[in-house]
PDB file of C-alpha atoms in Angstrom:
ATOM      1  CA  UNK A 134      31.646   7.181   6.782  1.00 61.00           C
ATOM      2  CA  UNK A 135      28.643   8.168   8.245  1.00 72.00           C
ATOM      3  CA  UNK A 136      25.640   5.591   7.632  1.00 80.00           C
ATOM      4  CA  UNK A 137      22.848   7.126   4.918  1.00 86.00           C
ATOM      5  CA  UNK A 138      19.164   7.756   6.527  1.00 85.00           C
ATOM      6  CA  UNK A 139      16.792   6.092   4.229  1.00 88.00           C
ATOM      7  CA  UNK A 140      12.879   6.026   4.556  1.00 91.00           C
ATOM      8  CA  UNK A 141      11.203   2.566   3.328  1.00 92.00           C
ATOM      9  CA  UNK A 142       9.387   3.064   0.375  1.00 96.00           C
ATOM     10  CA  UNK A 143       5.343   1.541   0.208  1.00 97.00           C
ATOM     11  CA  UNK A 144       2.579   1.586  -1.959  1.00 98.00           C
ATOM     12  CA  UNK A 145      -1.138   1.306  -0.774  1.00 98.00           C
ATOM     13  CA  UNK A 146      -4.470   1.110  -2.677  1.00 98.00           C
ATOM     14  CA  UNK A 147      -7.566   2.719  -2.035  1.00 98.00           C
ATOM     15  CA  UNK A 148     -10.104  -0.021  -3.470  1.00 98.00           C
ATOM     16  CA  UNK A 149     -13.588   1.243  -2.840  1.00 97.00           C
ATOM     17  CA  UNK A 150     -17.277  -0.783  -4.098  1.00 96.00           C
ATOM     18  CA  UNK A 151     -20.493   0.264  -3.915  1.00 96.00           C
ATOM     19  CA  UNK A 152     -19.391   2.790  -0.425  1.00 97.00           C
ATOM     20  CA  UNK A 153     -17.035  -0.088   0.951  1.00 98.00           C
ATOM     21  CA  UNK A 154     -12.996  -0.762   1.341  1.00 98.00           C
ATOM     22  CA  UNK A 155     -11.139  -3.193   0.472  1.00 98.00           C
ATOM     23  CA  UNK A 156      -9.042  -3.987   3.742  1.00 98.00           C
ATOM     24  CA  UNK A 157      -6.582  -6.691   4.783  1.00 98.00           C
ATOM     25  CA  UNK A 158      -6.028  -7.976   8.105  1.00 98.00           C
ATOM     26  CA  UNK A 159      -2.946  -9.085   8.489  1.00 97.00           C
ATOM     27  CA  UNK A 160      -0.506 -10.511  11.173  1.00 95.00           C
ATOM     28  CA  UNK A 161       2.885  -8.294  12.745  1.00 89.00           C
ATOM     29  CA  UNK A 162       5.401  -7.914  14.985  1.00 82.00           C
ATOM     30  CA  UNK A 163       2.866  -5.773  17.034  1.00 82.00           C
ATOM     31  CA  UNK A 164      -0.243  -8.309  16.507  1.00 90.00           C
ATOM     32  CA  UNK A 165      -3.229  -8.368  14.241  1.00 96.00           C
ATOM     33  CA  UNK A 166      -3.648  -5.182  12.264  1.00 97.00           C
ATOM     34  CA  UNK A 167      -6.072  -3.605   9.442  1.00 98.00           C
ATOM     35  CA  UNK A 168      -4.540  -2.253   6.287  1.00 98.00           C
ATOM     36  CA  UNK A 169      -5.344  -1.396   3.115  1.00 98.00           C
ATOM     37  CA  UNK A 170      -3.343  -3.838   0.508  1.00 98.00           C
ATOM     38  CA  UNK A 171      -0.142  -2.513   0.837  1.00 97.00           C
ATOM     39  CA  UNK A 172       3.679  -3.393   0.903  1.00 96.00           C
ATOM     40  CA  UNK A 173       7.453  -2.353  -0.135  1.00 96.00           C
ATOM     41  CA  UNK A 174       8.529  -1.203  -3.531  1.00 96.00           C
ATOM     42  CA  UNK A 175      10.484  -4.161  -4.988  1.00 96.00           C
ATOM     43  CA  UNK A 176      14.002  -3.246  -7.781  1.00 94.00           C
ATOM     44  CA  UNK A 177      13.513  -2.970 -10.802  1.00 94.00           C
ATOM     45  CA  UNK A 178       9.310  -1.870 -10.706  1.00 95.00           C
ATOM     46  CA  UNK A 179       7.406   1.529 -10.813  1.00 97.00           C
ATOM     47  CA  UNK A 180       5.071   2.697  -8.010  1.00 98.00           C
ATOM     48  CA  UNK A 181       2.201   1.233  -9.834  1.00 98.00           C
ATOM     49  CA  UNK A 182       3.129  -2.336 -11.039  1.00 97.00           C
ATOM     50  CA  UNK A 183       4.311  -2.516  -6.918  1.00 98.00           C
ATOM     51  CA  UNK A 184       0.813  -1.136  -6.212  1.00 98.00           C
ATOM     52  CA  UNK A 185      -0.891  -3.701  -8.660  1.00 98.00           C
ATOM     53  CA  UNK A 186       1.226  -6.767  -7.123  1.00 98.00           C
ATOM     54  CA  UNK A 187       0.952  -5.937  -3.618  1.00 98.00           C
ATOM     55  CA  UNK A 188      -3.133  -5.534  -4.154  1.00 98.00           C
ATOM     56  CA  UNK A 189      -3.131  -8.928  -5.900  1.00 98.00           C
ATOM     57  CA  UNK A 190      -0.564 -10.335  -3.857  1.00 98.00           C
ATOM     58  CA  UNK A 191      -2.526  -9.146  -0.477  1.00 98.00           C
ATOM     59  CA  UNK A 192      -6.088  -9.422  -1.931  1.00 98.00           C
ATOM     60  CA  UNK A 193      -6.030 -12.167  -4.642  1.00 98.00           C
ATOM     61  CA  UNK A 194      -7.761  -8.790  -6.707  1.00 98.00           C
ATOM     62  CA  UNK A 195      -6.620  -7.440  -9.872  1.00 98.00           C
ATOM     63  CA  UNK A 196      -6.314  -3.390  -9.359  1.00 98.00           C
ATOM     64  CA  UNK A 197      -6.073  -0.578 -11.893  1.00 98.00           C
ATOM     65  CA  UNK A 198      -4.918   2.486 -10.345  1.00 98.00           C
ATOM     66  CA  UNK A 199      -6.609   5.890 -11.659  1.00 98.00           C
ATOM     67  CA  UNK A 200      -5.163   8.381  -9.634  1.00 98.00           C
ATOM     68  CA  UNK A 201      -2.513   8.994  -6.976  1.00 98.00           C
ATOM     69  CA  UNK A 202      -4.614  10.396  -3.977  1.00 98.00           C
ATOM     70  CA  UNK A 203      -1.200  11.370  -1.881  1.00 97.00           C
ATOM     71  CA  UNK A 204       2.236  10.616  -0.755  1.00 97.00           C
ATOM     72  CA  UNK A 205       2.538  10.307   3.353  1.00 95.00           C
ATOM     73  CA  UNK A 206       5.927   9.996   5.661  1.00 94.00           C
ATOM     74  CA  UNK A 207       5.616   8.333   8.838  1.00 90.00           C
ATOM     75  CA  UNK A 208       7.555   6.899  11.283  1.00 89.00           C
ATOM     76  CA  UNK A 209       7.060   3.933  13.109  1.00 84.00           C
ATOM     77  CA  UNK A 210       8.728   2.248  16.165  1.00 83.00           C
ATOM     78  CA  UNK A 211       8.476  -1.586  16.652  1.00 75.00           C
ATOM     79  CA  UNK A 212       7.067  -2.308  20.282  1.00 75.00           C
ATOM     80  CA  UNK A 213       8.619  -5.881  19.867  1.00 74.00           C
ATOM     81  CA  UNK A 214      11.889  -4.969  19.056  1.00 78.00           C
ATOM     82  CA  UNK A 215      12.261  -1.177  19.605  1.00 82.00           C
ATOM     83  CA  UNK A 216      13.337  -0.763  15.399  1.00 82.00           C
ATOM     84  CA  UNK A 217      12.363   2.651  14.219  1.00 88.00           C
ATOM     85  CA  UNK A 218      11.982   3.222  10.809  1.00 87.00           C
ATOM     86  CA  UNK A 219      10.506   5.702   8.157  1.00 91.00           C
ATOM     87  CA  UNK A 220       7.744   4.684   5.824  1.00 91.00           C
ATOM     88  CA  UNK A 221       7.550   7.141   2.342  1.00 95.00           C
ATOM     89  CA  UNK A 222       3.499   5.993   1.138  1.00 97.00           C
ATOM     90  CA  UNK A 223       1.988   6.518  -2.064  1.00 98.00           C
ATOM     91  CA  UNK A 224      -1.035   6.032  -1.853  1.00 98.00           C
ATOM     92  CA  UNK A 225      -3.191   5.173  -5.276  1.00 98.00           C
ATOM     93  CA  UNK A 226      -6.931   4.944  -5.598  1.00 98.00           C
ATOM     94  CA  UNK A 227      -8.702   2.778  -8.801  1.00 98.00           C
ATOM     95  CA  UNK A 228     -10.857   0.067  -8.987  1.00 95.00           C
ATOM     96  CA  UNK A 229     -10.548  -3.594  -8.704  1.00 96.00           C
ATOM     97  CA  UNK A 230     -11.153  -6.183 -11.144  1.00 96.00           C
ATOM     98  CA  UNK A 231     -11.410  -9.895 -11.225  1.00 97.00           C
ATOM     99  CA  UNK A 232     -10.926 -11.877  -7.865  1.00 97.00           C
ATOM    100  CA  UNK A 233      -8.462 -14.933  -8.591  1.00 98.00           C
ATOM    101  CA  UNK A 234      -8.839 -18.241  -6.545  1.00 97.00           C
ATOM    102  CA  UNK A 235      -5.225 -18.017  -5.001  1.00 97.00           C
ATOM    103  CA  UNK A 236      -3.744 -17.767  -1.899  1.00 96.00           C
ATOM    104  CA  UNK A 237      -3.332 -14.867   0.188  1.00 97.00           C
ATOM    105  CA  UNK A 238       0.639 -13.511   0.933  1.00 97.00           C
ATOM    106  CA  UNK A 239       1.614 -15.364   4.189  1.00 95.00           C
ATOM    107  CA  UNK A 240       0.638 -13.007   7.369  1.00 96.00           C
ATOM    108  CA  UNK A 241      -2.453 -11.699   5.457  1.00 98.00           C
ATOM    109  CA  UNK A 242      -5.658 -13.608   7.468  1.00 98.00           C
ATOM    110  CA  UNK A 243      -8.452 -12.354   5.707  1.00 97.00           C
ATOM    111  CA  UNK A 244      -9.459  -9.386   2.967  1.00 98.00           C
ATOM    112  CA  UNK A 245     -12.691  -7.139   4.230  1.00 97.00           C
ATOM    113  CA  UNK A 246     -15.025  -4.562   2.816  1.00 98.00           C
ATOM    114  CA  UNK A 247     -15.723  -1.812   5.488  1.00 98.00           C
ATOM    115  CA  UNK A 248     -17.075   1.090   5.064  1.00 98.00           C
ATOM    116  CA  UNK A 249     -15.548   4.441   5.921  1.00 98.00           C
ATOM    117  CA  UNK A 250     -17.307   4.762   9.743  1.00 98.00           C
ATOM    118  CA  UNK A 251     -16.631   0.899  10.147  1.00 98.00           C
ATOM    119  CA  UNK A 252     -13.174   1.294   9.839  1.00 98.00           C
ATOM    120  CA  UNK A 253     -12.824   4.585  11.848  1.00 98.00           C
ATOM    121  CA  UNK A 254     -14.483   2.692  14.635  1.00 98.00           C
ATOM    122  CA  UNK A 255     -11.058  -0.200  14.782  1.00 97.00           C
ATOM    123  CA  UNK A 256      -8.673   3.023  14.552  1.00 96.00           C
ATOM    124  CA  UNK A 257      -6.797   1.044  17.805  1.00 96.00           C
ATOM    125  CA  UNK A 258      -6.078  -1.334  14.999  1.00 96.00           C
ATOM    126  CA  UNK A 259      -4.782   0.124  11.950  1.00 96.00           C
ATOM    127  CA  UNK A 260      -1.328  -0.798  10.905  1.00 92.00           C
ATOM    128  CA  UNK A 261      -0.435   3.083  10.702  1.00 89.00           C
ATOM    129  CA  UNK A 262      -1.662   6.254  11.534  1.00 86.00           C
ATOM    130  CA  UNK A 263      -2.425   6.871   7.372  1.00 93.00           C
ATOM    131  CA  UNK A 264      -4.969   4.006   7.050  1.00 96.00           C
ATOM    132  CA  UNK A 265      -7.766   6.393   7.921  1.00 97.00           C
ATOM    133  CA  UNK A 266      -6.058   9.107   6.775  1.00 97.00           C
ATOM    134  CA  UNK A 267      -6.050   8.335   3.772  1.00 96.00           C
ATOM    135  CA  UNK A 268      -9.420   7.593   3.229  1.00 98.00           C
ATOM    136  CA  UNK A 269     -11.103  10.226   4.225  1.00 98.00           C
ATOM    137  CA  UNK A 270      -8.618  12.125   1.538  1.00 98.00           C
ATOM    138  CA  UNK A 271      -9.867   9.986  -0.994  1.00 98.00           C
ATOM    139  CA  UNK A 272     -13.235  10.971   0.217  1.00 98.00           C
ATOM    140  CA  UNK A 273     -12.597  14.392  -0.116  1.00 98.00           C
ATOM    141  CA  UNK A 274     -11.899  13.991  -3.694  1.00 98.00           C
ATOM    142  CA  UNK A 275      -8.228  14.582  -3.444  1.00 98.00           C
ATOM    143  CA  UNK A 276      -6.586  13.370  -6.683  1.00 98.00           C
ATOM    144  CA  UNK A 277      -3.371  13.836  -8.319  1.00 98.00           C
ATOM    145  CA  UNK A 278      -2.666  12.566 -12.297  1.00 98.00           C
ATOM    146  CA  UNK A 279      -1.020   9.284 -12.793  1.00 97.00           C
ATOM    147  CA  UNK A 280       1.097  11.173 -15.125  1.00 96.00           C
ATOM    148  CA  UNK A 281       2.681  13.116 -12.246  1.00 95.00           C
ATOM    149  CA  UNK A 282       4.283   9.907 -11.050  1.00 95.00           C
ATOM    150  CA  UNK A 283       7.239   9.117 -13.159  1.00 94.00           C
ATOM    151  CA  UNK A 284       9.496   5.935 -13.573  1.00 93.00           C
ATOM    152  CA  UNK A 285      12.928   6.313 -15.471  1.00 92.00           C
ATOM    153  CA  UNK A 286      13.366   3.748 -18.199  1.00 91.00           C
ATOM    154  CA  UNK A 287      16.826   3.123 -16.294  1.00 90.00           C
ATOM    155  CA  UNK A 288      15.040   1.375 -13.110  1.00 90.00           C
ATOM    156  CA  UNK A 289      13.695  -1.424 -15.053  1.00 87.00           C
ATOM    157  CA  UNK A 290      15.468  -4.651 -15.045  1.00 74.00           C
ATOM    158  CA  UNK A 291      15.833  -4.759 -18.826  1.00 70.00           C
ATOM    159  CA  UNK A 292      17.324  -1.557 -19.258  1.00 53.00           C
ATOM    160  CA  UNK A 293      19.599  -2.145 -17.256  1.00 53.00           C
ATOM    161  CA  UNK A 294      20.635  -5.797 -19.278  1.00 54.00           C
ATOM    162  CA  UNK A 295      20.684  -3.608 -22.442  1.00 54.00           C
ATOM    163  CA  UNK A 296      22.490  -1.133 -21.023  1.00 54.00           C
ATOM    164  CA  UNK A 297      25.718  -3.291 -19.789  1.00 52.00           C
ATOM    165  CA  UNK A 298      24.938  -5.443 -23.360  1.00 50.00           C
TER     166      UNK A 298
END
């Protein structure tokens, strides 16, 4: 049986404060890159709580998300180990809250606040081609309703316990 193609599945947030970014710089296979907070959909979660955790995980910031500014497919192919893979992005935008004094995930070196033509100008060292991208969609005042992202009650953890009983 033939194996089944399936893209990776990541959340990002679009944090922005008084005309700044809230970036990560983090450490990978292919050295040190800029993101924004960022990182795989986990079971059992909707695209939000995995955007909240990642943010908080990433940034040590809390983050509501307001609006879903767009869904990207990439791919990318590992210069270290020649691994190609397919990333499906939603990307949310909202605002952050309260800063918490814990440690960053391990890789993450340091959180920044850029501003839109600082960040264009380390393009050579964005994690993915979307980073900028989108940005300046945010920018542009794209927005999509929170409502248009849905979550079965069947992917959470404790429907499934109640469920099997």
């Amino acid at each position: 049986m033939p194996r089944i193609w399936k893209p990776s599945v990541t959340v990002a947030a679009i944090v922005e404060k008084d005309g700044k970014f809230l970036l990560i710089e983090e450490e990978t296979s292919d050295g040190i890159r800029i993101n924004q907070p960022a990182g795989h959909l986990d079971p059992y979660e909707s695209l939000q709580q995995a955007v909240v955790r990642e943010t908080l995980e990433e940034t040590a910031y809390d983050f509501t998300p307001t609006a879903l500014v767009g869904m990207y497919m990439s791919r990318y192919t590992s210069n270290r180990t020649g691994e190609e893979v397919t990333y499906l992005r939603f990307t949310f935008c909202g605002y952050p809250g309260e800063k918490h004094d814990r440690p960053l995930d391990e890789g993450i070196l340091r959180t920044m606040w850029l501003t839109r033509d600082e960040l264009a100008a380390c393009a050579d060292r964005h994690r993915s081609p979307t980073v900028l991208q989108c940005v300046d969609e945010y920018l542009e005042g794209r927005r999509a309703p929170l409502e248009l992202v849905q979550t079965h009650a069947s992917v959470y953890k404790e429907a499934i316990s109640t469920a099997n009983g």
